[in-house]
XYZ file of C-alpha atoms in Angstrom:
246
model
C 0.111 0.050 -0.089
C 2.865 2.333 0.837
C 4.344 1.751 -2.573
C 1.068 2.480 -4.300
C 0.459 5.700 -2.413
C 4.285 6.910 -3.184
C 3.611 6.372 -6.953
C 0.670 8.295 -6.812
C 2.015 11.199 -5.267
C 5.254 11.032 -7.561
C 3.019 10.772 -10.663
C 0.918 13.561 -9.411
C 4.354 15.606 -8.812
C 5.674 14.917 -12.359
C 2.465 15.506 -14.040
C 1.678 18.944 -12.052
C 5.087 20.139 -12.702
C 4.866 20.319 -16.449
C 1.931 22.899 -16.691
C 3.122 24.878 -13.556
C 6.558 25.226 -14.804
C 5.873 25.838 -18.465
C 3.498 28.555 -17.215
C 6.103 29.967 -14.890
C 8.418 30.184 -17.840
C 6.343 31.912 -20.219
C 5.014 34.579 -17.485
C 8.443 35.201 -16.606
C 8.800 37.120 -19.905
C 6.377 39.610 -18.450
C 6.507 39.651 -14.699
C 9.026 39.354 -12.016
C 10.277 36.678 -9.470
C 7.891 37.474 -6.664
C 4.810 36.950 -8.710
C 6.163 33.994 -10.228
C 6.817 32.550 -6.904
C 3.153 33.507 -5.615
C 1.343 32.379 -8.718
C 3.349 29.019 -9.569
C 6.313 28.277 -6.936
C 4.261 28.245 -3.717
C 1.112 26.593 -5.146
C 2.947 23.672 -6.602
C 5.433 23.147 -3.556
C 2.377 23.341 -1.410
C 0.566 20.812 -3.337
C 3.288 18.447 -3.212
C 3.321 18.761 0.557
C -0.513 18.090 0.701
C -0.478 15.214 -1.758
C 2.464 13.747 0.327
C 0.203 14.389 3.723
C -3.136 13.233 2.164
C -2.073 10.456 0.093
C 1.216 9.439 1.486
C 0.396 9.826 5.129
C 3.202 11.880 5.842
C 2.035 14.715 8.264
C 4.168 17.451 9.901
C 4.033 19.716 13.042
C 6.114 22.778 13.515
C 7.586 24.290 16.567
C 9.185 27.656 17.220
C 7.212 29.744 14.761
C 7.572 32.425 17.076
C 11.323 32.657 16.374
C 10.956 33.595 12.766
C 11.098 37.476 12.064
C 7.897 39.470 11.899
C 6.498 40.554 8.459
C 7.891 43.824 8.648
C 11.486 43.080 10.106
C 13.827 43.425 7.211
C 16.833 41.805 9.277
C 18.975 39.932 6.737
C 18.029 36.240 7.724
C 19.779 32.968 6.944
C 17.791 29.737 7.269
C 20.032 26.543 8.318
C 18.107 23.347 8.406
C 19.119 19.845 8.920
C 18.966 18.060 5.794
C 17.671 14.422 5.517
C 15.419 14.382 2.548
C 13.824 15.866 -0.379
C 10.709 16.568 1.737
C 12.227 19.978 3.275
C 13.234 21.361 0.135
C 9.640 21.512 -0.722
C 8.129 22.469 2.602
C 10.293 25.330 3.708
C 9.692 27.708 0.599
C 6.213 26.671 0.463
C 5.538 27.344 4.350
C 7.690 30.185 5.212
C 6.499 33.593 5.320
C 9.044 35.169 2.964
C 10.271 34.089 -0.264
C 13.404 32.084 -0.147
C 16.726 31.809 -2.210
C 18.323 28.770 -2.224
C 21.916 28.510 -2.896
C 22.232 25.259 -5.296
C 24.567 23.673 -7.730
C 23.993 24.823 -11.134
C 23.748 21.597 -12.755
C 20.140 21.568 -11.481
C 19.532 23.972 -14.219
C 19.573 21.317 -16.686
C 16.554 19.480 -15.256
C 13.897 19.917 -17.757
C 11.131 22.483 -16.676
C 12.010 22.080 -13.037
C 15.787 23.611 -13.320
C 14.482 25.842 -15.922
C 11.767 27.250 -13.816
C 14.462 27.403 -10.922
C 16.638 29.590 -13.176
C 13.952 32.155 -13.476
C 13.296 32.838 -9.748
C 16.540 34.828 -9.103
C 18.064 32.290 -6.731
C 21.749 31.690 -6.399
C 23.336 28.981 -8.695
C 26.877 28.391 -8.434
C 29.678 26.381 -10.059
C 31.153 23.998 -7.195
C 34.215 23.540 -9.103
C 35.344 27.095 -9.280
C 35.103 27.649 -5.176
C 36.451 31.495 -5.234
C 33.911 32.567 -7.867
C 31.211 30.580 -6.337
C 31.879 32.470 -3.033
C 32.075 35.825 -4.732
C 28.557 35.174 -6.270
C 27.108 34.018 -2.894
C 28.376 36.850 -0.880
C 27.396 39.477 -3.703
C 24.058 38.353 -4.612
C 23.129 36.979 -1.068
C 23.495 40.361 0.352
C 21.234 41.884 -2.471
C 18.512 39.316 -2.002
C 18.420 39.829 1.810
C 17.949 43.538 1.290
C 14.994 42.632 -1.239
C 13.475 40.854 1.760
C 14.294 37.391 1.148
C 15.592 34.865 3.098
C 18.734 32.865 2.052
C 18.332 29.033 2.888
C 21.568 26.769 3.077
C 21.842 23.201 4.148
C 25.064 23.466 6.472
C 25.941 19.808 5.755
C 25.692 20.147 2.246
C 24.011 17.297 1.263
C 21.373 14.806 2.627
C 22.458 12.789 5.768
C 21.060 9.363 6.849
C 18.681 9.223 9.755
C 20.597 9.219 13.093
C 23.858 10.186 11.410
C 25.678 13.664 11.216
C 27.311 15.022 8.198
C 30.279 17.688 8.541
C 28.886 21.020 9.018
C 30.507 23.739 6.420
C 30.670 27.232 7.303
C 29.450 28.725 4.124
C 26.267 30.184 5.885
C 28.154 31.662 8.709
C 30.677 33.070 6.444
C 28.025 34.884 4.780
C 26.268 36.014 7.795
C 29.361 37.431 9.319
C 30.236 39.304 6.143
C 26.397 40.623 5.848
C 25.562 41.227 9.301
C 22.670 38.470 9.176
C 21.307 36.369 11.683
C 21.069 32.492 11.335
C 17.874 30.496 12.232
C 19.011 26.923 12.973
C 16.285 24.453 12.011
C 15.861 20.717 13.092
C 13.945 18.350 10.788
C 13.157 14.741 11.266
C 12.094 14.369 7.603
C 14.071 10.786 6.895
C 11.489 9.245 9.273
C 9.051 9.469 6.497
C 10.891 10.080 3.283
C 14.164 8.453 3.558
C 17.340 9.614 1.523
C 17.538 8.720 -2.315
C 14.217 7.079 -2.256
C 10.544 8.079 -3.017
C 8.963 5.716 -0.840
C 6.838 7.302 1.949
C 6.690 5.835 5.431
C 3.554 7.239 7.017
C 4.223 9.210 10.194
C 4.912 12.695 11.515
C 7.876 15.077 10.586
C 8.958 17.219 13.377
C 10.139 20.729 12.360
C 11.908 22.725 15.271
C 12.808 26.330 14.547
C 15.479 27.547 16.853
C 16.023 31.311 18.087
C 18.032 33.650 15.763
C 21.602 33.780 16.227
C 23.158 37.090 15.688
C 26.584 37.236 13.756
C 27.875 40.656 14.761
C 31.224 40.230 16.394
C 31.207 36.336 16.017
C 33.706 34.315 14.614
C 32.189 32.054 11.706
C 33.689 28.680 13.141
C 32.546 29.421 16.582
C 29.040 30.332 15.288
C 28.956 27.251 13.155
C 29.555 25.030 16.349
C 26.821 26.475 17.929
C 24.590 25.972 15.135
C 25.765 22.442 14.729
C 25.357 21.715 18.560
C 21.899 23.176 18.674
C 20.604 21.349 15.440
C 22.167 17.911 16.502
C 20.951 18.206 20.081
C 17.358 18.761 19.041
C 17.352 16.027 16.243
C 18.462 13.574 19.221
C 15.332 15.235 21.414
C 12.942 14.959 18.292
C 13.839 11.655 17.269
C 15.702 9.549 19.792
C 15.194 6.117 18.508
C 17.433 7.264 15.635
C 20.529 7.877 17.656
C 20.241 5.030 20.019
């Protein structure tokens, strides 16, 4: 039954992506990225999360919403979530009150429809093989996007980690924060319980999302700041999903 449910959700994801993605591409000729996000991005991403919940049995609960900046707060903000699954890449941009800008590898732009649409949403795509150029782009474009009211989202582990495991936390987010004066919001998410890494097989259950208090970057060392973020996220992960860390 889980396989059938997962197949239904995946089929809906692919079938709905084509008209929504093509609609976004066509409208991008006439309107800016914010309207594209509102008309196409959020509805499609919300639909995927809704289909996973209704059909796949993947529910979620969120704690710590009060730690997010208020709508009129223009403080530069970087989100640093735990990365276990594809689920959070859909959930955060659909659920957050601000438009998010991902920092992602430029190879994703080659994916038909999906990648093309991402390329029209004014996010930060980088060539990982050119580290110096990539960082210059992240620093320059990240500051501009945050001043436009967007939040930058960066997964500090870089890639998805297995449930109960811990990847190496990299300092890209804290480096950007200390350069621009942004605050970082750490987020724990137990998505691997219901959507394991590298599969499209749903396990019915509830994903916990816990949003930590903002961590100011003023006067901070980027390495020490990332240690604080890592300690909070990993401690919270063990509280939310103790079975995985036995």
